[in-house]
Short mmCIF file of C-alpha atoms in Angstrom, two decimals:
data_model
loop_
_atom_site.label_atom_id
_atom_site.label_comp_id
_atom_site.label_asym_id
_atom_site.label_seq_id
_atom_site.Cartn_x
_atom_site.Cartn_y
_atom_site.Cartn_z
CA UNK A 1 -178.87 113.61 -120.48
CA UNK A 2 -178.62 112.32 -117.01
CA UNK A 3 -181.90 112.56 -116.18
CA UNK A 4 -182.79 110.59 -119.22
CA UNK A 5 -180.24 108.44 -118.88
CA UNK A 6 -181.53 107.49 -115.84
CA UNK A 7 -185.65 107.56 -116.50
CA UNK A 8 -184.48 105.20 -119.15
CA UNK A 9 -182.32 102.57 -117.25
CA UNK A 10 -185.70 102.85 -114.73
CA UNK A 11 -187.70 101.85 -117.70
CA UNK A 12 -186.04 99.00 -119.10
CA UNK A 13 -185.56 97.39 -115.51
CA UNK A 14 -188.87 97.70 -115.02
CA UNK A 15 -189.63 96.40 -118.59
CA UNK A 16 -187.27 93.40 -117.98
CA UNK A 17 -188.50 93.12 -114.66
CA UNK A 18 -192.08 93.03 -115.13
CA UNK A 19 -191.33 90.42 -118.08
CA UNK A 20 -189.37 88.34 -115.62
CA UNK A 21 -192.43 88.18 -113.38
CA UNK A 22 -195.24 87.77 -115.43
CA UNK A 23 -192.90 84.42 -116.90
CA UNK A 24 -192.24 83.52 -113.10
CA UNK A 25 -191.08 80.01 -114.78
CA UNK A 26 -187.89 81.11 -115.99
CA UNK A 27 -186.81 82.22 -112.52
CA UNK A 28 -187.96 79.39 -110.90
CA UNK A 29 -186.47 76.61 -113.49
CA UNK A 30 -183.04 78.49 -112.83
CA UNK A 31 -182.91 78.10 -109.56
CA UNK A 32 -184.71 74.38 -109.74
CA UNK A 33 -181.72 73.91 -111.63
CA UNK A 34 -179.14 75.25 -109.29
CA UNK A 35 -180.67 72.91 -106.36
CA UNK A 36 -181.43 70.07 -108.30
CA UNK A 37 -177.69 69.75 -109.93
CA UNK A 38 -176.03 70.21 -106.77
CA UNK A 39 -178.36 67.85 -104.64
CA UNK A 40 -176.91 65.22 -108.17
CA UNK A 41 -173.98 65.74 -105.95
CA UNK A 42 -174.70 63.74 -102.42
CA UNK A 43 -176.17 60.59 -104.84
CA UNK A 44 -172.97 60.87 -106.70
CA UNK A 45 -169.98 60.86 -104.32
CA UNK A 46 -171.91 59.32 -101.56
CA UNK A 47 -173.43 61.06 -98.59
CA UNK A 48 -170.64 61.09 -96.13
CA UNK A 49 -170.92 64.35 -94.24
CA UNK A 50 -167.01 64.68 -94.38
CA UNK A 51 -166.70 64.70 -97.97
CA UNK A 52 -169.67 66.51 -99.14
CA UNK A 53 -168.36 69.70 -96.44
CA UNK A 54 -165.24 69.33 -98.03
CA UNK A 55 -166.91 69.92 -101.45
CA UNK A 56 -169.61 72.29 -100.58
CA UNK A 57 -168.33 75.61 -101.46
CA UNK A 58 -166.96 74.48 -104.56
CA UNK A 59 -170.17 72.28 -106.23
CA UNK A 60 -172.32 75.53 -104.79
CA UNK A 61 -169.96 77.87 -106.58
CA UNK A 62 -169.71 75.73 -109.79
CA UNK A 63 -173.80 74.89 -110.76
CA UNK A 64 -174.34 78.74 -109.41
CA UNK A 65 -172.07 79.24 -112.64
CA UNK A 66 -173.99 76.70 -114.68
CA UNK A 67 -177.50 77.92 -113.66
CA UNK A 68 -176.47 81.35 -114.65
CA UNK A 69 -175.52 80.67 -117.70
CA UNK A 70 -178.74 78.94 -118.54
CA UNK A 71 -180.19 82.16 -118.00
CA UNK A 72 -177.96 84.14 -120.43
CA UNK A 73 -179.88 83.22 -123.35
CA UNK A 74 -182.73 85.79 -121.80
CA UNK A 75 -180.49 88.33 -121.59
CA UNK A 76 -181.14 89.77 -125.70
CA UNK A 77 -182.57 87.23 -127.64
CA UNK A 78 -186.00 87.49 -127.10
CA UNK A 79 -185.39 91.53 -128.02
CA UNK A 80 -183.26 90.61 -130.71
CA UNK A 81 -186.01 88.34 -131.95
CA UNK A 82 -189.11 90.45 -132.02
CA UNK A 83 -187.14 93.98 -132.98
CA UNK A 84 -187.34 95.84 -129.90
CA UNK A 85 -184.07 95.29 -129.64
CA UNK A 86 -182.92 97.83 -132.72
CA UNK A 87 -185.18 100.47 -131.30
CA UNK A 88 -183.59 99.96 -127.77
CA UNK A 89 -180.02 100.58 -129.58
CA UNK A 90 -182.04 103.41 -131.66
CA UNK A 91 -182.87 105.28 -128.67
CA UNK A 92 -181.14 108.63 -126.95
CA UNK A 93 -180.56 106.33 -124.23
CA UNK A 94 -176.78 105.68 -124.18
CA UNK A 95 -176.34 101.96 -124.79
CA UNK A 96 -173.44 101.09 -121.78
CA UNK A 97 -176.79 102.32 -119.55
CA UNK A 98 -179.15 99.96 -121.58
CA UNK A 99 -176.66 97.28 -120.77
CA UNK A 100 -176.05 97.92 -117.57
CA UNK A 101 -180.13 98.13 -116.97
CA UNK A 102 -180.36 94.72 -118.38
CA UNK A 103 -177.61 92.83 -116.15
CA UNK A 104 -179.31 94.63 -113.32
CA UNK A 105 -182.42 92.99 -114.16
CA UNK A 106 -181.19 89.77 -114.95
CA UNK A 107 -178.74 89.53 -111.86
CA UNK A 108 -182.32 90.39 -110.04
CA UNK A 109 -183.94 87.74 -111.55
CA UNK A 110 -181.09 84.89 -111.26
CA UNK A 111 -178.56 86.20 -109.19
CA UNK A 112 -180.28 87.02 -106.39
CA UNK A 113 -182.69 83.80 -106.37
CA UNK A 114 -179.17 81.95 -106.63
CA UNK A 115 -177.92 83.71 -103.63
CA UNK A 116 -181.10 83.25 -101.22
CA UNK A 117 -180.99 79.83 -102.32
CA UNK A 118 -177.18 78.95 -101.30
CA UNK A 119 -177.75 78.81 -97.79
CA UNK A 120 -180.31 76.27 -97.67
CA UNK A 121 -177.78 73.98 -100.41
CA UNK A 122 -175.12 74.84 -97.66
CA UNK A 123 -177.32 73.10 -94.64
CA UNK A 124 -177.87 69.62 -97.35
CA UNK A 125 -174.55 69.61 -98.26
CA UNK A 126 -173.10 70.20 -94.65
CA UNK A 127 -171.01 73.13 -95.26
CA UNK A 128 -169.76 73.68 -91.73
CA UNK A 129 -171.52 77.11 -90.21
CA UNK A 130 -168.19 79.28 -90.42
CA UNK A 131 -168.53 79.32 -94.31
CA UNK A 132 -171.97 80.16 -94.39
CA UNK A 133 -171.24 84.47 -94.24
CA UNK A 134 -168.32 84.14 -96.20
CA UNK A 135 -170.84 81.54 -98.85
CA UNK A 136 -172.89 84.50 -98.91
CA UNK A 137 -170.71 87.45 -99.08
CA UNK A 138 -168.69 86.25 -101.99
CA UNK A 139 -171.68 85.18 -104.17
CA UNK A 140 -172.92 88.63 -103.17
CA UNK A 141 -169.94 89.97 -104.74
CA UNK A 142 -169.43 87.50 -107.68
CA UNK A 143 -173.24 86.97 -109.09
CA UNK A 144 -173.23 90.44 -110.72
CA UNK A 145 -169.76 89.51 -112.39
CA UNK A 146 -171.05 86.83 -113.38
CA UNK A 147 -174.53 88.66 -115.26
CA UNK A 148 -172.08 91.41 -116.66
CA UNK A 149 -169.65 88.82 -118.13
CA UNK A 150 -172.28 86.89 -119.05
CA UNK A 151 -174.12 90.03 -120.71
CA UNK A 152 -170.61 90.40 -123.23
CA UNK A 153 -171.30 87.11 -123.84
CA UNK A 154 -174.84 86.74 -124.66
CA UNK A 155 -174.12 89.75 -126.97
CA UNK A 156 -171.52 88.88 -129.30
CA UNK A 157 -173.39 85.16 -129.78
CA UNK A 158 -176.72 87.08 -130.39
CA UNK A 159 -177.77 85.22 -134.12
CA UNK A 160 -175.19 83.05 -133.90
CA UNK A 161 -176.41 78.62 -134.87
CA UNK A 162 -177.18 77.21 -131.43
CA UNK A 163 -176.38 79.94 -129.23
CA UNK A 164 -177.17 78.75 -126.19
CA UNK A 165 -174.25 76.26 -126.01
CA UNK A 166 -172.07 78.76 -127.42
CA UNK A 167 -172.35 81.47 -124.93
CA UNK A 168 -171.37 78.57 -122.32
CA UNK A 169 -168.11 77.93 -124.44
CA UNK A 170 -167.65 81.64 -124.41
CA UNK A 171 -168.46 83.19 -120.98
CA UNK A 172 -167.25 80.17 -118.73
CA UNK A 173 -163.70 80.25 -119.45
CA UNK A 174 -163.51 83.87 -118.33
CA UNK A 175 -165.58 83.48 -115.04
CA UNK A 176 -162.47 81.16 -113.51
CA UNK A 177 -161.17 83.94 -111.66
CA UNK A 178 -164.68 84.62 -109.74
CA UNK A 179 -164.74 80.79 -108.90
CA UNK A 180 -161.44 80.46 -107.67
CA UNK A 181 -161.50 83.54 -105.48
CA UNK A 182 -164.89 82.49 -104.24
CA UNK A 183 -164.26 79.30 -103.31
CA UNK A 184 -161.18 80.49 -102.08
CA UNK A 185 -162.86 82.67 -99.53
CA UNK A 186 -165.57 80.09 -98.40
CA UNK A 187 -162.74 77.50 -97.83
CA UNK A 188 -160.53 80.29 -96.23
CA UNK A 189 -163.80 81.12 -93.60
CA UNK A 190 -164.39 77.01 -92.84
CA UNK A 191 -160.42 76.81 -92.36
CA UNK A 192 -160.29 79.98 -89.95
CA UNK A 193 -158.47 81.87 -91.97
CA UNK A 194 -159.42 85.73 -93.24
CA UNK A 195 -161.85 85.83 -96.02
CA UNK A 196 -161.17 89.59 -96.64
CA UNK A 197 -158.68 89.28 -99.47
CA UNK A 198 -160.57 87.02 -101.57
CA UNK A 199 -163.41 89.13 -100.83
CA UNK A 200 -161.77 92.45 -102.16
CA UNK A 201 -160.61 90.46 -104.88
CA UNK A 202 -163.92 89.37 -106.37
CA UNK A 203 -165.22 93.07 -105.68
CA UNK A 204 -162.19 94.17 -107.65
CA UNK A 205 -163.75 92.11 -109.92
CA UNK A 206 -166.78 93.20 -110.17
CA UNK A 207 -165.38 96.92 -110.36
CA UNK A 208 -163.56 95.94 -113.52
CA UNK A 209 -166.31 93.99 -114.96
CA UNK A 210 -168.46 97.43 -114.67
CA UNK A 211 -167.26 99.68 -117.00
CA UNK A 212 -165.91 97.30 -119.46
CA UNK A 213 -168.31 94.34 -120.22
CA UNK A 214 -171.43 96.93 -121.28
CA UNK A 215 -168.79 98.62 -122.97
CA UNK A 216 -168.00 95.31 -124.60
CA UNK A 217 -171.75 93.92 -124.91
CA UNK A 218 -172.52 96.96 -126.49
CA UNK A 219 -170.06 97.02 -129.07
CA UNK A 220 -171.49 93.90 -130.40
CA UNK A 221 -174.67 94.86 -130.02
CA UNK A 222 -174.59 97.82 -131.59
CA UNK A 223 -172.93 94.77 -134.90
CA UNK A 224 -175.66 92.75 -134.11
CA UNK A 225 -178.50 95.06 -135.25
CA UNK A 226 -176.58 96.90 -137.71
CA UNK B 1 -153.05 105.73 -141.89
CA UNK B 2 -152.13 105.62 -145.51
CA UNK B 3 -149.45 102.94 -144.93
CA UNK B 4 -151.94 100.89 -143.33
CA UNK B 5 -154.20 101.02 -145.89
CA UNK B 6 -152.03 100.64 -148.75
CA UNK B 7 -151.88 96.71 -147.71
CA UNK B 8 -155.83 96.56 -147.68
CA UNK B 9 -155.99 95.72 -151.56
CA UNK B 10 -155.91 91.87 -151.38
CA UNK B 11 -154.23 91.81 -154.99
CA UNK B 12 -151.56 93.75 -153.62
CA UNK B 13 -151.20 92.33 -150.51
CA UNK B 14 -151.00 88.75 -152.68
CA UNK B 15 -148.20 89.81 -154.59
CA UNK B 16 -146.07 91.00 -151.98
CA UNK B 17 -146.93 88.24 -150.02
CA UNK B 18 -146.02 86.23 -152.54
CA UNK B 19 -142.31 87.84 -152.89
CA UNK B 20 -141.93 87.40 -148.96
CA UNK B 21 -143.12 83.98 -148.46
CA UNK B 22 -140.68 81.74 -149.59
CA UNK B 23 -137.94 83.75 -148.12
CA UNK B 24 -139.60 83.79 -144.88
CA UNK B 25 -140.17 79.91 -145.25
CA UNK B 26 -136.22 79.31 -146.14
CA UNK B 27 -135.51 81.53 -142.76
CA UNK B 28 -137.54 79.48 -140.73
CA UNK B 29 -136.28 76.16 -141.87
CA UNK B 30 -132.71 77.70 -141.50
CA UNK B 31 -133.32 78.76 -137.89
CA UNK B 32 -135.10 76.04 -137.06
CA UNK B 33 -133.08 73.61 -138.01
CA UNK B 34 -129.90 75.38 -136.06
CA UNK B 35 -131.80 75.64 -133.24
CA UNK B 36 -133.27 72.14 -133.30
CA UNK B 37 -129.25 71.31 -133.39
CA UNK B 38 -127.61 73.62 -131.36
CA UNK B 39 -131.06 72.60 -128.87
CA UNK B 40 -131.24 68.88 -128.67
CA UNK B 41 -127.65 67.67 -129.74
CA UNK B 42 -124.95 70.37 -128.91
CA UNK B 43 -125.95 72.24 -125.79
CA UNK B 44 -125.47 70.70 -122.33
CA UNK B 45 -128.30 68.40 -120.24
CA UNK B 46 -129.31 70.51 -116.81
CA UNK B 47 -127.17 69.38 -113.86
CA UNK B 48 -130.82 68.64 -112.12
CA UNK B 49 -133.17 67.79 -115.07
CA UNK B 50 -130.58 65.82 -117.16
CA UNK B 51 -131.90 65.22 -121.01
CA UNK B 52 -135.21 66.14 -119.94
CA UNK B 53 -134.64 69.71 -120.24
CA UNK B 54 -134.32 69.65 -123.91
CA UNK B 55 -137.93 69.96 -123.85
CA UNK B 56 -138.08 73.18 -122.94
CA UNK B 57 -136.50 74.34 -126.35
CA UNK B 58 -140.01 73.12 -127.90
CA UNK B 59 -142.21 73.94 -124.73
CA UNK B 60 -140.88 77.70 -123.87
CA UNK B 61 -141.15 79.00 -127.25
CA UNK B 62 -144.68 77.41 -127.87
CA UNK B 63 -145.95 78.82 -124.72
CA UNK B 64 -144.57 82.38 -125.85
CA UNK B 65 -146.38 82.02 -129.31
CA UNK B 66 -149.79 80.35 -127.61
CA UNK B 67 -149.66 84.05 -126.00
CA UNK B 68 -148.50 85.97 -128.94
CA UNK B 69 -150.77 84.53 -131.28
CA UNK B 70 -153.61 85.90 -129.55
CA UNK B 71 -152.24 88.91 -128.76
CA UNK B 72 -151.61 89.70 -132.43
CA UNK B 73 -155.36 88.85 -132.84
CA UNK B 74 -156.66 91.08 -130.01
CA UNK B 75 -154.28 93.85 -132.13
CA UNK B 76 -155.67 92.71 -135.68
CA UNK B 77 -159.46 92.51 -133.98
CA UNK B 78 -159.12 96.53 -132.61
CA UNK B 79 -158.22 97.28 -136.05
CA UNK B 80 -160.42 95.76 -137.69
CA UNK B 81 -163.04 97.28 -135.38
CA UNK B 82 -162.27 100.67 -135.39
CA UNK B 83 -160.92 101.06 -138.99
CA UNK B 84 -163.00 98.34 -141.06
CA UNK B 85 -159.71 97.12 -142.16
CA UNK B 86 -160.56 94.15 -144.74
CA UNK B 87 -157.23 91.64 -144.28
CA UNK B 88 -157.35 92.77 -140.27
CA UNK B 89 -160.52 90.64 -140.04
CA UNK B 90 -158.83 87.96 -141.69
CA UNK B 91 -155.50 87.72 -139.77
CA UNK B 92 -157.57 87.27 -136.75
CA UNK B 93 -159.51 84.74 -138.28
CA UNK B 94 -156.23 82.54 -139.15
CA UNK B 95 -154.48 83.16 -136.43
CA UNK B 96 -156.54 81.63 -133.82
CA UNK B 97 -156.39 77.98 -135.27
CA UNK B 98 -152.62 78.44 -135.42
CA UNK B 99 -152.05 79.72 -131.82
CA UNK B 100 -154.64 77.15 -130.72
CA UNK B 101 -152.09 74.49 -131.35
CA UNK B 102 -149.29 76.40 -130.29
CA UNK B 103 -151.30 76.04 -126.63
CA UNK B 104 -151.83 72.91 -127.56
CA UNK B 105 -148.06 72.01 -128.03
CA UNK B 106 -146.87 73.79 -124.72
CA UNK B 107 -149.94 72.04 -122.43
CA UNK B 108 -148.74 68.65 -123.87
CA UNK B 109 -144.73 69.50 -123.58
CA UNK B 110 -145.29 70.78 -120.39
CA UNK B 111 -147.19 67.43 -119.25
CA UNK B 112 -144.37 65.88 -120.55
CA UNK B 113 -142.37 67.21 -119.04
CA UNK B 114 -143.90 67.29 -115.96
CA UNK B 115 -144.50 63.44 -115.85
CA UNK B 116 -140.36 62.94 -115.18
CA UNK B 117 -139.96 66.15 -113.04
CA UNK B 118 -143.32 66.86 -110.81
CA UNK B 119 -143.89 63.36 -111.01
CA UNK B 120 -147.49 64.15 -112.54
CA UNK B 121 -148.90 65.18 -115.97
CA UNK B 122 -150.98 67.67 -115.02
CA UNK B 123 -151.41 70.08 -111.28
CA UNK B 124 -153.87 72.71 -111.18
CA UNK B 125 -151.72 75.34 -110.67
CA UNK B 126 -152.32 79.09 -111.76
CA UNK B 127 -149.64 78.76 -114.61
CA UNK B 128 -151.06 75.63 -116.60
CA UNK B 129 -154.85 76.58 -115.88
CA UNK B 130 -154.37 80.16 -117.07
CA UNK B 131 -153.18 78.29 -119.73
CA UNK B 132 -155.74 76.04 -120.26
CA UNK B 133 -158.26 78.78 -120.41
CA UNK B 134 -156.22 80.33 -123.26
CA UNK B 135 -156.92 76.96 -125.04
CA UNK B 136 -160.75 77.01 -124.32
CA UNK B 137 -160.61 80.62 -125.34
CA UNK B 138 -159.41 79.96 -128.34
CA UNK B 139 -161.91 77.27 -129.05
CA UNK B 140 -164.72 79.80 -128.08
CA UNK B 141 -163.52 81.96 -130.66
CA UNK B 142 -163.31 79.89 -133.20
CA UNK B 143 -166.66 78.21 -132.52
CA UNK B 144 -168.00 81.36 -132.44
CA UNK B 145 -166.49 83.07 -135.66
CA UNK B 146 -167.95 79.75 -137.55
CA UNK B 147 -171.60 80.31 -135.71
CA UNK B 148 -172.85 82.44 -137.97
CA UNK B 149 -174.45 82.74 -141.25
CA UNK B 150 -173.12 86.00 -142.03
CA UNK B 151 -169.67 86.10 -142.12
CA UNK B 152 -169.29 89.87 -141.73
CA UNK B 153 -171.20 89.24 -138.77
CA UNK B 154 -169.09 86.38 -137.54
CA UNK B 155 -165.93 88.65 -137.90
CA UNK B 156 -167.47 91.48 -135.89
CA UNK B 157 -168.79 89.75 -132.86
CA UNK B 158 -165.62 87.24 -132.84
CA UNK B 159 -163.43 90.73 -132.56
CA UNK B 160 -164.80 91.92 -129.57
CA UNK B 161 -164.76 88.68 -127.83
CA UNK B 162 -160.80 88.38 -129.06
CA UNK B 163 -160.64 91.78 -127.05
CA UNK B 164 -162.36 90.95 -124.00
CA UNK B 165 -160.42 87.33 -123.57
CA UNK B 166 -157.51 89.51 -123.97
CA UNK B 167 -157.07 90.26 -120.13
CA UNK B 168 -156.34 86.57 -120.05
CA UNK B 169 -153.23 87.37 -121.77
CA UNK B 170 -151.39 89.39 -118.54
CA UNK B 171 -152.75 86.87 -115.87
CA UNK B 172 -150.94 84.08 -117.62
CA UNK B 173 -147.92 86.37 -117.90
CA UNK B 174 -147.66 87.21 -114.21
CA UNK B 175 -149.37 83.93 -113.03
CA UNK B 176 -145.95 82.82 -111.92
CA UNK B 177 -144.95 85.99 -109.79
CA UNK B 178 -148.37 86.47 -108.48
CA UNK B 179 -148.97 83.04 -106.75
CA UNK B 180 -146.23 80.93 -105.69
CA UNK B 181 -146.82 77.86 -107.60
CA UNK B 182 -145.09 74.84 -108.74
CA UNK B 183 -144.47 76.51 -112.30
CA UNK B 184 -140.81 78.14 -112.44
CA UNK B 185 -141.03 82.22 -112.55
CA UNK B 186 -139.84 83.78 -115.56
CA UNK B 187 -135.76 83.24 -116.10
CA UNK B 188 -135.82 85.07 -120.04
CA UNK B 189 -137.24 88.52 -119.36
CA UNK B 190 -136.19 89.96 -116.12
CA UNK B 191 -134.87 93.43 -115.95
CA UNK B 192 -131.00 92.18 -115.06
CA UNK B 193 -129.31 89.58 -116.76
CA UNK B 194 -131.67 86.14 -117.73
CA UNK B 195 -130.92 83.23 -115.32
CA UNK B 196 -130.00 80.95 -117.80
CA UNK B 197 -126.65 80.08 -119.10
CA UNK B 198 -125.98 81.35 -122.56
CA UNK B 199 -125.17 77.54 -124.10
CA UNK B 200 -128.97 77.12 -123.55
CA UNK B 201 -130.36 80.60 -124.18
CA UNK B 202 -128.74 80.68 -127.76
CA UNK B 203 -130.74 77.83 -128.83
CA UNK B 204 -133.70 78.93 -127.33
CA UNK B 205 -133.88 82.32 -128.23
CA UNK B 206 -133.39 80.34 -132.02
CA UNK B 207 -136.17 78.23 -131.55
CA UNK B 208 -138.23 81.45 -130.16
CA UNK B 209 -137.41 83.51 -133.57
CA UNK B 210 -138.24 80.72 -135.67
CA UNK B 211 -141.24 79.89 -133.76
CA UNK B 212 -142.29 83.30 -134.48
CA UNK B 213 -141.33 83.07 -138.50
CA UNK B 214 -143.23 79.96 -138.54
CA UNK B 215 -146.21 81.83 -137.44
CA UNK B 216 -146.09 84.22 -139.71
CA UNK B 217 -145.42 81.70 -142.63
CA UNK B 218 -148.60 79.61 -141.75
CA UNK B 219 -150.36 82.84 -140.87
CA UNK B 220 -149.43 84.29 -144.57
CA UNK B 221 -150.75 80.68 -145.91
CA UNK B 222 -153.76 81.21 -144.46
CA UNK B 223 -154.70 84.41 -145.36
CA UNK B 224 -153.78 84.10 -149.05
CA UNK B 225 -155.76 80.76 -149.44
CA UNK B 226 -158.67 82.35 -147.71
CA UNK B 227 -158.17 85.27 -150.18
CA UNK B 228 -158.10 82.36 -153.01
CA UNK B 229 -161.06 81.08 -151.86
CA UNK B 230 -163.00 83.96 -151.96
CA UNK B 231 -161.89 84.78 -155.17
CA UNK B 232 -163.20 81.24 -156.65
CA UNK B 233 -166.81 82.00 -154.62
CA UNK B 234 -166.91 84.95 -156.64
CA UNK B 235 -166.22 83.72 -160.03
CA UNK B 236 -168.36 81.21 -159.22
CA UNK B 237 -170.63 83.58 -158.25
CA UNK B 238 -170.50 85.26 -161.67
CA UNK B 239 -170.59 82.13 -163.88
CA UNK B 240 -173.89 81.22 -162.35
CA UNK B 241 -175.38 84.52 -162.80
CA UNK B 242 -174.08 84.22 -166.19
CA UNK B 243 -175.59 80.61 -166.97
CA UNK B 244 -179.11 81.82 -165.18
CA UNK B 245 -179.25 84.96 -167.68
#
């Protein structure tokens, strides 16, 4: 059982992997997204350097949230679509796993892009150079809470009218807590104060979200094929 | 098991809701109306909030509802998951419009409030925006229970997102003791005696009961006219079958 359970989460990383890069787009348009909407920012409250540090952590944190849920809709429905969905949920692989495989692939695929391209949003938008680690360390931490929440949510909206602006209605009400604790720590670094407790807050978390959201996701998968 | 189920038959669980209702109505307007009295007219302003305070009589027991609405539907949503429980569905289903506007009430009485006292309608402290992700919570649910083409299917997936916003439901509980915000901590339940002086906890302890009736009157309402309104699809149902034969 372990053994499969683990040849299978391989595969269907792989899988989603592999179908992330050969439709390099989707990765790319995220994070065009996630630069694009913050750079909005500078044209929209005016480019003084003050200000826009001031606001740095929080308009990175906030379009990291909206980029990542315009990747959600990725997460199932193109499985749900063509089937292969059903005979993932048919196989001996224990769904949680299948899940978890999935946000692993997706926070690969968006996450991680996201978190690479922070820093360079962080120079334009003149986040002073203490923040930068802290910037870092917290979307680090907060990215994969962010797939896994985002996974429950992509799950129970799976055939659902419109379901792309539903998931946002769903999953962004529950990611407040990984905002304000990141932000939190990025403002605590640029105002010399310790970053650790906001930091073991967001990992606590991100422990939570682990068991419980494929737990959750796959409850309603499990609905949505039935 | 068996008790639970023996309120599954929706004739069954019309007729005895039928019996209950009006005398649950008649309680409600009864303790309502006391309260409402005993609230706004008869018990004493606050030495430092003045009239003001008569406020809270609507805003406390609002905010306790806004929470136990949901919590009743995270309760009816595991049953309904885990024993296919027909009216379980359902309950969930009709409570959230009803504790929607019970958030609604306390986020508007609070910013009333507020205006006066804080000098501001609205701070983003952890208290009001724990709140105000009940609200959009709520929202999501409904929006997503009405997403779908399939009811069933509507039910199912709206459950388990019911459950999952549940953890909502502490964090706005302990918001207050947590962080130190501008929202008072608790003064009702605390382990020794509640900080408030008995002139004003009689009324609102009223209001809180009949807040809580009032629920379950609308929530009653709404479950037998959904029951109704099945009923007519299906006889509707049968006379077309019967005109296309």
């Amino acid at each position: 059982m372990s053994v499969l359970g683990l040849g299978g989460f391989g595969a269907v990383l792989g899988r989603d992997l592999r179908l992330a890069g050969r439709q390099g787009s989707d990765v790319l348009l995220v994070v065009g997204f996630f630069v694009l909407g913050a750079v909005l920012f500078p044209f929209a409250v005016g480019p003084d350097a003050n200000v826009l540090a001031r606001i740095a952590g929080g308009v990175i944190w906030v379009m990291a949230l909206l980029a990542a849920m315009l990747s959600l809709d990725r997460l199932f429905q193109a499985d749900y679509e063509d089937g292969s969905l059903e005979l993932l949920v048919l196989s001996p692989l224990p769904l949680g796993f299948l899940v978890l495989a999935k946000c692993l692939a997706h926070w690969l695929t968006t996450g991680l892009p996201l978190l690479l391209a922070a820093p360079v949003l962080a120079i334009l938008l003149n986040l002073p150079l203490d923040g930068f680690a802290a910037l870092v360390a917290a979307m680090a931490l907060g990215t994969p809470t962010l797939s896994l929440l985002g996974a429950v949510g992509a799950a129970v909206s799976l055939g659902a009218r419109r379901s792309g602006v539903l998931v946002s209605l769903l999953v962004l009400p529950l990611t407040v807590p990984v905002l304000i604790f990141g932000v939190a720590a990025v403002d605590a670094a640029v105002g010399g104060y310790p970053t650790a407790p906001h930091l073991m807050l967001l990992a606590a978390l991100f422990l939570a979200a682990l068991p419980l959201c494929p737990w959750a996701a796959s409850a309603a998968l499990r609905h949505a094929v039935e | 098991m068996s008790k639970l189920h023996y309120l599954a038959n929706p004739a069954r669980f019309s007729r005895l809701s039928a019996l209950i209702l009006p005398w649950l109505a008649l309680a409600t307007i009864l303790l309502m109306g006391t309260g409402l009295y005993l609230g706004l007219l008869d018990s004493p302003p606050d030495y430092q909030q003045g009239e003001t305070v008569r406020i809270m009589y609507v805003h406390v027991p609002s905010a306790w509802m806004a929470m136990g609405c949901y919590s009743s539907m995270a309760i009816a949503s595991a049953m309904a998951l885990i024993w296919r429980h027909p009216l379980a569905d359902l309950i969930a289903q009709e409570s959230a419009p009803i504790g929607a506007c019970f958030t609604a009430i306390a986020l508007a009485t609070g910013a009333l409030w507020g205006q006066p006292m804080w000098g501001t309608w609205w701070v983003w402290d952890a208290r009001l925006t724990s709140v105000l992700v009940l609200f959009f919570l709520y929202l999501g649910y409904i929006a997503l229970v009405n997403a779908f083409d399939d009811p069933q299917r509507g039910a199912r997936a709206g459950a388990v997102l019911a459950l999952v916003g549940w953890i909502n439901i502490p964090i706005i509980k302990f918001s207050v003791d947590w962080w130190n915000t501008l929202h008072q901590p608790a003064s009702v339940s605390r382990l020794d005696a509640p900080a408030i002086h008995p002139d004003m906890l009689t009324p609102l302890l009223l209001m809180g009961l009949a807040f809580l009736l009032l629920y379950l009157v609308l929530l009653l309402l709404r479950v037998r006219s959904r029951l109704l309104e099945r009923r007519i699809l299906v006889l509707r149902q049968r006379k077309m079958e019967e005109w296309g034969s």
